[in-house]
């Protein structure tokens, strides 16, 4: 069966919090059952903004990987690796930089935004400008079709699509392409060749996307074809040249309902987080002291759940019955805020207990974590090398 390849990365921010869990990790855990998934730590990307304090990066990498695993990312299903350990990403980044118009990079909306926001740092560096191109290399080197990301990253995925398109346009046409493609069709073998031609015609004459999907699936299943032929046939489907790099698309992660303790987005820089490895006593303390509807000064004042961050936690952790109890009790001053918070405390603790148990076991066994990553890096490297062979050849660099 043909399944899309999914790739996503995270900058190493150290240990993760409930915002990451509900916003990203649960999604990864779900995707790994449906797709071929690759997840990696973008440590080079961390250097684009933290080039002056590289000392923290390594520990942050391992802490983050522990949290991924503790949250249920399964190394037998997904490939987990570290960007800097697959140096082919850097080679692709370099080669892509040759054909990337500067204006494209300068126009990426995150570029000026971040530069203006992070004023304490000098971000007028080459590496920072190239951030989206390095990200494109991360994606394109695995020919990933789907990239699960949040809204903020969509311009970067769009950018990667444009780079792939430009690359294919510039380097995808080989001499005698048409004949080579027809030869490849013949090598598919009688029945498959006929089906391929039919699907290709249907797509090209009437834009039938289902036919395109079926034809791609057909190629995905086909084993007796060389890689070059396979790519040629992927490209031939759409009429263009050889599709050397795949155009990825953003797999938009649904905005998480999980807010921070103060109702804003949960983020370390706001100091409103509950870490995945937060001590249970701290969880209790943090929730007990989190702000509530400011209009509820006294126990006897009725409140409005919509104006209270605790209510948002109830959306994540509570059953409809408990939510009814909250709404009733809050608006009639029938319950106190501490009472109202208890089911949330219970819910968070229950969610964190198994995660923390796994994190503890992994912390005590760093070799296991290192081996998981070493295996993942090996697998990723093999895939990256396949693409790089084609990229080098397409760019006239076939020496070795
Ligand atoms: N820029 C992404 C972020 O900040 C991290 C990242 C780097 C990434 N390379 C990637 C995400 C490739 C998806 C695919 O979240
Ligand atoms: Fe918030 Fe609950 Fe207090 Fe109402 S009773 S203000 S929902 S904590």
Short mmCIF file of C-alpha atoms and ligand atoms in Angstrom, two decimals:
data_model
loop_
_atom_site.label_atom_id
_atom_site.label_comp_id
_atom_site.label_asym_id
_atom_site.label_seq_id
_atom_site.Cartn_x
_atom_site.Cartn_y
_atom_site.Cartn_z
CA UNK A 1 0.00 0.00 0.00
CA UNK A 2 1.20 3.48 -0.84
CA UNK A 3 1.18 5.97 2.03
CA UNK A 4 2.30 9.56 1.99
CA UNK A 5 5.49 10.44 3.73
CA UNK A 6 5.07 12.87 6.61
CA UNK A 7 7.85 14.97 8.05
CA UNK A 8 7.97 17.50 10.82
CA UNK A 9 10.58 19.12 12.99
CA UNK A 10 10.79 21.04 16.23
CA UNK A 11 13.46 23.37 17.44
CA UNK A 12 15.07 22.04 20.63
CA UNK A 13 13.45 24.10 23.36
CA UNK A 14 14.24 21.67 26.18
CA UNK A 15 11.49 19.96 28.10
CA UNK A 16 8.04 20.42 26.67
CA UNK A 17 4.73 21.51 28.19
CA UNK A 18 1.04 20.75 27.86
CA UNK A 19 0.76 23.24 25.01
CA UNK A 20 3.19 21.15 22.95
CA UNK A 21 1.41 17.97 23.97
CA UNK A 22 -2.08 19.05 22.94
CA UNK A 23 -0.92 21.21 20.04
CA UNK A 24 1.68 18.98 18.39
CA UNK A 25 2.62 15.68 20.00
CA UNK A 26 -0.84 14.12 20.18
CA UNK A 27 -1.12 14.85 16.49
CA UNK A 28 2.22 13.18 15.73
CA UNK A 29 1.21 10.15 17.75
CA UNK A 30 -1.96 9.87 15.69
CA UNK A 31 -0.21 10.40 12.35
CA UNK A 32 2.35 7.67 12.97
CA UNK A 33 -0.41 5.06 12.67
CA UNK A 34 -1.54 6.37 9.29
CA UNK A 35 1.60 7.54 7.50
CA UNK A 36 5.29 6.92 7.12
CA UNK A 37 6.49 9.53 9.61
CA UNK A 38 9.82 11.24 10.17
CA UNK A 39 10.23 13.58 13.12
CA UNK A 40 13.42 15.44 13.81
CA UNK A 41 15.07 17.93 16.11
CA UNK A 42 15.95 21.10 14.21
CA UNK A 43 19.14 21.92 16.10
CA UNK A 44 20.64 23.93 13.24
CA UNK A 45 17.51 26.05 13.23
CA UNK A 46 18.09 26.74 16.91
CA UNK A 47 21.48 28.14 15.97
CA UNK A 48 19.94 30.62 13.54
CA UNK A 49 18.62 32.56 16.52
CA UNK A 50 20.83 31.27 19.36
CA UNK A 51 24.22 31.31 17.66
CA UNK A 52 25.58 33.18 20.67
CA UNK A 53 24.58 30.52 23.23
CA UNK A 54 25.08 27.10 21.63
CA UNK A 55 25.90 25.54 25.00
CA UNK A 56 22.27 24.85 25.88
CA UNK A 57 21.32 23.16 22.65
CA UNK A 58 22.60 19.65 23.29
CA UNK A 59 20.83 19.14 26.60
CA UNK A 60 17.69 20.69 25.15
CA UNK A 61 17.81 18.16 22.33
CA UNK A 62 17.89 15.15 24.66
CA UNK A 63 15.25 16.52 27.01
CA UNK A 64 12.96 17.15 24.10
CA UNK A 65 13.47 13.70 22.63
CA UNK A 66 12.67 12.18 26.02
CA UNK A 67 9.42 14.12 26.06
CA UNK A 68 8.51 13.03 22.54
CA UNK A 69 8.99 9.40 23.51
CA UNK A 70 7.23 9.84 26.85
CA UNK A 71 4.27 11.40 25.07
CA UNK A 72 3.87 8.31 22.91
CA UNK A 73 5.88 8.99 19.77
CA UNK A 74 6.84 5.42 18.93
CA UNK A 75 10.28 4.78 17.45
CA UNK A 76 9.10 1.48 15.98
CA UNK A 77 6.56 3.40 13.91
CA UNK A 78 8.26 6.74 13.27
CA UNK A 79 11.81 7.66 12.40
CA UNK A 80 13.27 10.06 14.97
CA UNK A 81 16.49 11.90 14.27
CA UNK A 82 18.59 15.00 14.75
CA UNK A 83 19.01 17.39 11.83
CA UNK A 84 22.73 18.03 12.31
CA UNK A 85 23.43 14.30 12.27
CA UNK A 86 22.20 14.02 8.71
CA UNK A 87 24.61 16.43 7.09
CA UNK A 88 23.04 15.88 3.68
CA UNK A 89 20.51 18.54 4.74
CA UNK A 90 23.37 21.04 4.62
CA UNK A 91 24.44 19.98 1.16
CA UNK A 92 20.92 20.33 -0.19
CA UNK A 93 20.60 23.69 1.53
CA UNK A 94 23.77 24.85 -0.20
CA UNK A 95 22.73 23.60 -3.61
CA UNK A 96 19.26 25.11 -3.30
CA UNK A 97 20.80 28.41 -2.26
CA UNK A 98 22.31 28.70 -5.75
CA UNK A 99 18.87 28.99 -7.33
CA UNK A 100 16.96 30.79 -4.60
CA UNK A 101 16.18 34.41 -5.41
CA UNK A 102 17.07 36.64 -2.48
CA UNK A 103 13.76 38.45 -2.84
CA UNK A 104 11.87 35.24 -2.09
CA UNK A 105 13.64 34.95 1.25
CA UNK A 106 13.26 38.62 2.12
CA UNK A 107 9.54 38.40 1.44
CA UNK A 108 8.85 35.49 3.82
CA UNK A 109 6.63 37.17 6.44
CA UNK A 110 8.35 35.59 9.45
CA UNK A 111 11.66 37.16 8.45
CA UNK A 112 10.90 40.80 9.16
CA UNK A 113 8.43 39.95 11.97
CA UNK A 114 10.94 37.94 13.98
CA UNK A 115 13.73 40.37 13.30
CA UNK A 116 11.58 43.17 14.69
CA UNK A 117 10.38 41.10 17.63
CA UNK A 118 13.70 39.72 18.80
CA UNK A 119 15.37 43.10 19.04
CA UNK A 120 17.83 42.03 21.73
CA UNK A 121 19.58 39.91 19.09
CA UNK A 122 21.28 40.82 15.87
CA UNK A 123 19.42 38.70 13.39
CA UNK A 124 20.75 40.33 10.27
CA UNK A 125 22.70 37.17 9.59
CA UNK A 126 23.00 34.98 6.55
CA UNK A 127 21.77 31.95 8.52
CA UNK A 128 18.65 33.67 9.75
CA UNK A 129 17.70 34.90 6.30
CA UNK A 130 18.17 31.35 5.08
CA UNK A 131 15.97 29.81 7.79
CA UNK A 132 13.12 28.95 5.39
CA UNK A 133 15.53 27.55 2.83
CA UNK A 134 17.12 25.24 5.39
CA UNK A 135 13.60 24.20 6.35
CA UNK A 136 12.86 23.56 2.67
CA UNK A 137 15.93 21.34 2.45
CA UNK A 138 14.72 19.43 5.55
CA UNK A 139 11.45 18.69 3.82
CA UNK A 140 12.54 18.21 0.22
CA UNK A 141 15.41 15.88 1.03
CA UNK A 142 12.83 13.27 2.17
CA UNK A 143 10.40 14.04 -0.63
CA UNK A 144 7.83 14.47 2.13
CA UNK A 145 4.29 15.04 0.89
CA UNK A 146 2.70 16.24 4.11
CA UNK A 147 4.18 18.50 6.72
CA UNK A 148 2.18 18.81 9.93
CA UNK A 149 2.68 22.34 11.23
CA UNK A 150 0.80 25.13 12.92
CA UNK A 151 -0.60 28.16 11.14
CA UNK A 152 2.58 30.19 11.73
CA UNK A 153 4.64 27.81 9.60
CA UNK A 154 2.39 27.78 6.54
CA UNK A 155 4.42 30.46 4.69
CA UNK A 156 7.51 28.29 5.12
CA UNK A 157 5.80 25.27 3.56
CA UNK A 158 4.56 27.44 0.70
CA UNK A 159 8.12 28.61 0.26
CA UNK A 160 9.35 25.00 0.11
CA UNK A 161 6.74 24.24 -2.58
CA UNK A 162 7.98 27.10 -4.68
CA UNK A 163 11.57 25.98 -4.28
CA UNK A 164 10.66 22.43 -5.33
CA UNK A 165 8.79 23.73 -8.35
CA UNK A 166 11.66 25.97 -9.37
CA UNK A 167 14.16 23.17 -8.93
CA UNK A 168 12.14 20.76 -11.04
CA UNK A 169 11.64 23.40 -13.66
CA UNK A 170 15.34 24.26 -13.84
CA UNK A 171 16.85 20.80 -13.58
CA UNK A 172 14.06 18.35 -14.31
CA UNK A 173 14.27 18.31 -18.06
CA UNK A 174 16.72 15.77 -19.38
CA UNK A 175 17.62 15.36 -23.05
CA UNK A 176 15.39 12.84 -24.77
CA UNK A 177 12.96 13.05 -21.87
CA UNK A 178 9.88 12.06 -23.82
CA UNK A 179 11.42 8.86 -25.22
CA UNK A 180 12.89 7.92 -21.87
CA UNK A 181 9.51 8.33 -20.23
CA UNK A 182 7.86 6.16 -22.88
CA UNK A 183 10.56 3.57 -22.34
CA UNK A 184 9.86 3.62 -18.63
CA UNK A 185 6.15 3.10 -19.29
CA UNK A 186 6.99 -0.02 -21.32
CA UNK A 187 9.14 -1.33 -18.49
CA UNK A 188 6.15 -1.08 -16.17
CA UNK A 189 4.85 -4.18 -17.94
CA UNK A 190 1.69 -4.81 -20.01
CA UNK A 191 -1.22 -4.38 -17.63
CA UNK A 192 0.32 -1.72 -15.45
CA UNK A 193 1.60 0.21 -18.45
CA UNK A 194 -1.88 0.28 -19.92
CA UNK A 195 -3.43 1.40 -16.63
CA UNK A 196 -0.76 4.07 -16.20
CA UNK A 197 -1.44 5.46 -19.68
CA UNK A 198 -5.17 5.51 -19.06
CA UNK A 199 -4.83 7.32 -15.74
CA UNK A 200 -2.33 9.78 -17.20
CA UNK A 201 -4.66 10.61 -20.08
CA UNK A 202 -7.58 11.04 -17.71
CA UNK A 203 -5.59 13.44 -15.58
CA UNK A 204 -4.12 15.40 -18.43
CA UNK A 205 -7.31 15.70 -20.43
CA UNK A 206 -9.80 16.39 -17.66
CA UNK A 207 -7.70 17.26 -14.62
CA UNK A 208 -9.07 14.20 -12.82
CA UNK A 209 -7.24 14.36 -9.46
CA UNK A 210 -8.44 10.89 -8.46
CA UNK A 211 -6.77 9.48 -11.57
CA UNK A 212 -3.57 11.28 -10.63
CA UNK A 213 -3.73 9.81 -7.13
CA UNK A 214 -4.37 6.31 -8.48
CA UNK A 215 -1.49 6.59 -10.91
CA UNK A 216 0.83 7.71 -8.15
CA UNK A 217 -0.37 4.87 -5.97
CA UNK A 218 0.32 2.49 -8.85
CA UNK A 219 3.88 3.78 -9.09
CA UNK A 220 4.28 3.66 -5.33
CA UNK A 221 3.43 -0.05 -5.33
CA UNK A 222 5.63 -0.89 -8.27
CA UNK A 223 8.82 -2.63 -7.22
CA UNK A 224 10.53 -3.65 -10.44
CA UNK A 225 11.35 -0.12 -11.59
CA UNK A 226 14.58 1.81 -11.16
CA UNK A 227 14.41 4.97 -9.11
CA UNK A 228 15.17 7.08 -12.17
CA UNK A 229 12.34 5.50 -14.12
CA UNK A 230 9.99 5.92 -11.22
CA UNK A 231 10.68 9.64 -10.95
CA UNK A 232 10.40 10.05 -14.67
CA UNK A 233 6.97 8.47 -14.54
CA UNK A 234 5.86 10.61 -11.59
CA UNK A 235 6.89 13.67 -13.59
CA UNK A 236 5.42 12.41 -16.86
CA UNK A 237 2.01 12.15 -15.19
CA UNK A 238 1.81 15.88 -14.85
CA UNK A 239 3.28 16.55 -18.25
CA UNK A 240 6.38 18.31 -17.03
CA UNK A 241 9.87 17.03 -16.74
CA UNK A 242 11.27 14.64 -14.21
CA UNK A 243 9.91 15.34 -10.75
CA UNK A 244 13.10 15.33 -8.77
CA UNK A 245 11.76 17.05 -5.70
CA UNK A 246 8.25 16.56 -4.38
CA UNK A 247 6.08 19.59 -3.67
CA UNK A 248 5.08 19.30 -0.03
CA UNK A 249 1.90 20.58 1.53
CA UNK A 250 1.10 21.82 5.01
CA UNK A 251 -1.00 19.42 7.04
CA UNK A 252 -2.51 22.09 9.20
CA UNK A 253 -2.65 21.11 12.84
CA UNK A 254 -5.95 22.07 14.37
CA UNK A 255 -5.43 24.94 16.79
CA UNK A 256 -5.15 23.43 20.23
CA UNK A 257 -7.76 24.31 22.81
CA UNK A 258 -5.08 24.20 25.47
CA UNK A 259 -4.35 27.69 26.81
CA UNK A 260 -1.74 28.74 29.32
CA UNK A 261 -2.51 29.20 33.01
CA UNK A 262 -3.41 32.85 32.37
CA UNK A 263 -5.60 32.14 29.34
CA UNK A 264 -3.02 33.33 26.80
CA UNK A 265 -1.21 30.87 24.54
CA UNK A 266 0.88 28.50 26.67
CA UNK A 267 4.49 29.51 26.21
CA UNK A 268 7.68 29.46 28.24
CA UNK A 269 8.25 33.13 27.57
CA UNK A 270 4.90 34.01 29.20
CA UNK A 271 5.68 31.90 32.30
CA UNK A 272 2.25 30.28 32.09
CA UNK A 273 3.13 26.67 31.43
CA UNK A 274 2.64 23.27 33.00
CA UNK A 275 5.58 21.15 31.93
CA UNK A 276 5.03 17.53 30.96
CA UNK A 277 7.45 16.70 33.76
CA UNK A 278 6.04 19.19 36.25
CA UNK A 279 6.08 17.78 39.79
CA UNK A 280 2.51 16.81 40.82
CA UNK A 281 2.66 19.20 43.81
CA UNK A 282 3.57 22.00 41.44
CA UNK A 283 0.70 21.08 39.12
CA UNK A 284 -1.67 21.37 42.07
CA UNK A 285 -0.15 24.64 43.17
CA UNK A 286 -0.12 26.18 39.72
CA UNK A 287 -3.75 25.35 39.03
CA UNK A 288 -4.90 26.38 42.52
CA UNK A 289 -3.33 29.80 42.02
CA UNK A 290 -4.30 30.35 38.40
CA UNK A 291 -6.46 33.41 37.77
CA UNK A 292 -10.23 33.08 37.47
CA UNK A 293 -12.99 35.40 36.31
CA UNK A 294 -11.78 38.74 37.72
CA UNK A 295 -15.40 39.70 38.50
CA UNK A 296 -15.60 36.87 41.05
CA UNK A 297 -13.90 38.62 43.92
CA UNK A 298 -15.83 36.95 46.73
CA UNK A 299 -17.12 33.41 46.95
CA UNK A 300 -20.66 34.84 46.89
CA UNK A 301 -20.14 36.72 43.60
CA UNK A 302 -21.49 34.84 40.59
CA UNK A 303 -19.02 34.36 37.74
CA UNK A 304 -18.97 33.98 33.97
CA UNK A 305 -17.08 30.87 32.84
CA UNK A 306 -16.30 32.45 29.44
CA UNK A 307 -14.19 35.03 31.22
CA UNK A 308 -12.20 32.43 33.12
CA UNK A 309 -9.14 30.48 31.94
CA UNK A 310 -10.15 27.56 34.17
CA UNK A 311 -13.20 27.13 31.95
CA UNK A 312 -10.90 26.62 28.96
CA UNK A 313 -9.14 23.87 30.89
CA UNK A 314 -12.52 22.26 31.51
CA UNK A 315 -13.02 22.18 27.72
CA UNK A 316 -9.94 20.01 27.48
CA UNK A 317 -10.26 17.87 30.58
CA UNK A 318 -13.88 17.60 31.66
CA UNK A 319 -16.92 15.61 30.61
CA UNK A 320 -20.11 17.44 29.56
CA UNK A 321 -21.57 16.58 32.97
CA UNK A 322 -18.78 18.29 34.84
CA UNK A 323 -18.97 21.25 32.49
CA UNK A 324 -22.71 21.59 33.27
CA UNK A 325 -21.87 21.46 36.98
CA UNK A 326 -19.29 24.25 36.47
CA UNK A 327 -21.62 26.47 34.47
CA UNK A 328 -24.44 26.02 36.98
CA UNK A 329 -22.23 26.44 40.01
CA UNK A 330 -20.22 29.37 38.70
CA UNK A 331 -23.08 31.50 37.41
CA UNK A 332 -25.10 30.98 40.62
CA UNK A 333 -22.13 31.25 42.99
CA UNK A 334 -23.06 27.72 44.05
CA UNK A 335 -19.45 26.48 43.93
CA UNK A 336 -16.17 28.08 44.84
CA UNK A 337 -13.27 28.42 42.44
CA UNK A 338 -11.06 25.98 44.35
CA UNK A 339 -13.83 23.40 44.14
CA UNK A 340 -14.24 24.12 40.44
CA UNK A 341 -10.55 23.63 39.80
CA UNK A 342 -10.38 20.18 41.39
CA UNK A 343 -11.60 18.18 38.37
CA UNK A 344 -9.04 20.03 36.24
CA UNK A 345 -6.28 19.17 38.68
CA UNK A 346 -7.37 15.54 38.64
CA UNK A 347 -7.52 15.52 34.85
CA UNK A 348 -4.07 17.00 34.35
CA UNK A 349 -2.49 14.69 36.92
CA UNK A 350 -4.13 11.67 35.33
CA UNK A 351 -2.90 12.68 31.90
CA UNK A 352 0.64 13.35 33.10
CA UNK A 353 1.13 10.26 35.27
CA UNK A 354 1.92 7.76 32.49
CA UNK A 355 3.95 10.36 30.56
CA UNK A 356 6.04 11.08 33.63
CA UNK A 357 6.56 7.41 34.38
CA UNK A 358 7.89 6.85 30.85
CA UNK A 359 10.05 9.98 31.04
CA UNK A 360 11.57 8.77 34.31
CA UNK A 361 12.40 5.38 32.84
CA UNK A 362 14.02 7.00 29.80
CA UNK A 363 15.98 9.48 31.90
CA UNK A 364 17.44 6.57 33.81
CA UNK A 365 18.36 4.83 30.59
CA UNK A 366 20.06 7.39 28.33
CA UNK A 367 21.59 4.65 26.18
CA UNK A 368 18.18 3.60 24.97
CA UNK A 369 17.39 7.16 23.95
CA UNK A 370 20.73 7.52 22.20
CA UNK A 371 20.23 4.24 20.34
CA UNK A 372 16.77 5.22 19.18
CA UNK A 373 18.18 8.42 17.76
CA UNK A 374 21.22 6.72 16.23
CA UNK A 375 18.93 4.24 14.43
CA UNK A 376 16.67 7.05 13.29
CA UNK A 377 19.63 9.04 11.97
CA UNK A 378 20.83 6.01 9.99
CA UNK A 379 17.42 5.52 8.43
CA UNK A 380 17.01 9.20 7.65
CA UNK A 381 20.49 9.36 6.13
CA UNK A 382 19.72 6.50 3.74
CA UNK A 383 16.62 8.29 2.51
CA UNK A 384 18.43 11.62 2.26
CA UNK A 385 21.25 10.07 0.25
CA UNK A 386 18.83 8.68 -2.31
CA UNK A 387 17.51 12.14 -3.01
CA UNK A 388 20.96 13.70 -3.03
CA UNK A 389 22.13 11.29 -5.73
CA UNK A 390 19.39 12.57 -8.00
CA UNK A 391 19.90 16.19 -7.03
CA UNK A 392 23.63 16.04 -7.72
CA UNK A 393 23.07 14.35 -11.02
CA UNK A 394 20.44 16.88 -12.03
CA UNK A 395 22.78 19.73 -11.19
CA UNK A 396 25.67 18.26 -13.13
CA UNK A 397 27.62 17.06 -10.12
CA UNK A 398 27.95 13.35 -10.88
CA UNK A 399 31.58 12.79 -10.08
CA UNK A 400 31.60 9.96 -7.56
N1 LIG B 1 10.53 26.03 11.70
C1 LIG B 1 9.85 24.99 12.42
C2 LIG B 1 9.28 25.60 13.72
O1 LIG B 1 9.80 26.57 14.19
C3 LIG B 1 10.76 23.85 12.76
C4 LIG B 1 11.21 23.14 11.52
C5 LIG B 1 12.45 23.11 10.99
C6 LIG B 1 10.38 22.34 10.68
N2 LIG B 1 12.49 22.35 9.87
C7 LIG B 1 11.23 21.88 9.64
C8 LIG B 1 9.02 21.99 10.70
C9 LIG B 1 10.73 21.07 8.63
C10 LIG B 1 8.54 21.20 9.67
C11 LIG B 1 9.39 20.74 8.64
O2 LIG B 1 8.34 25.06 14.25
FE1 LIG B 2 -13.68 30.08 36.87
FE2 LIG B 2 -14.75 27.92 37.95
FE3 LIG B 2 -14.31 30.11 39.43
FE4 LIG B 2 -16.20 30.10 37.61
S1 LIG B 2 -16.13 28.81 39.42
S2 LIG B 2 -14.72 31.71 37.93
S3 LIG B 2 -15.30 28.83 35.98
S4 LIG B 2 -12.78 28.82 38.44
#
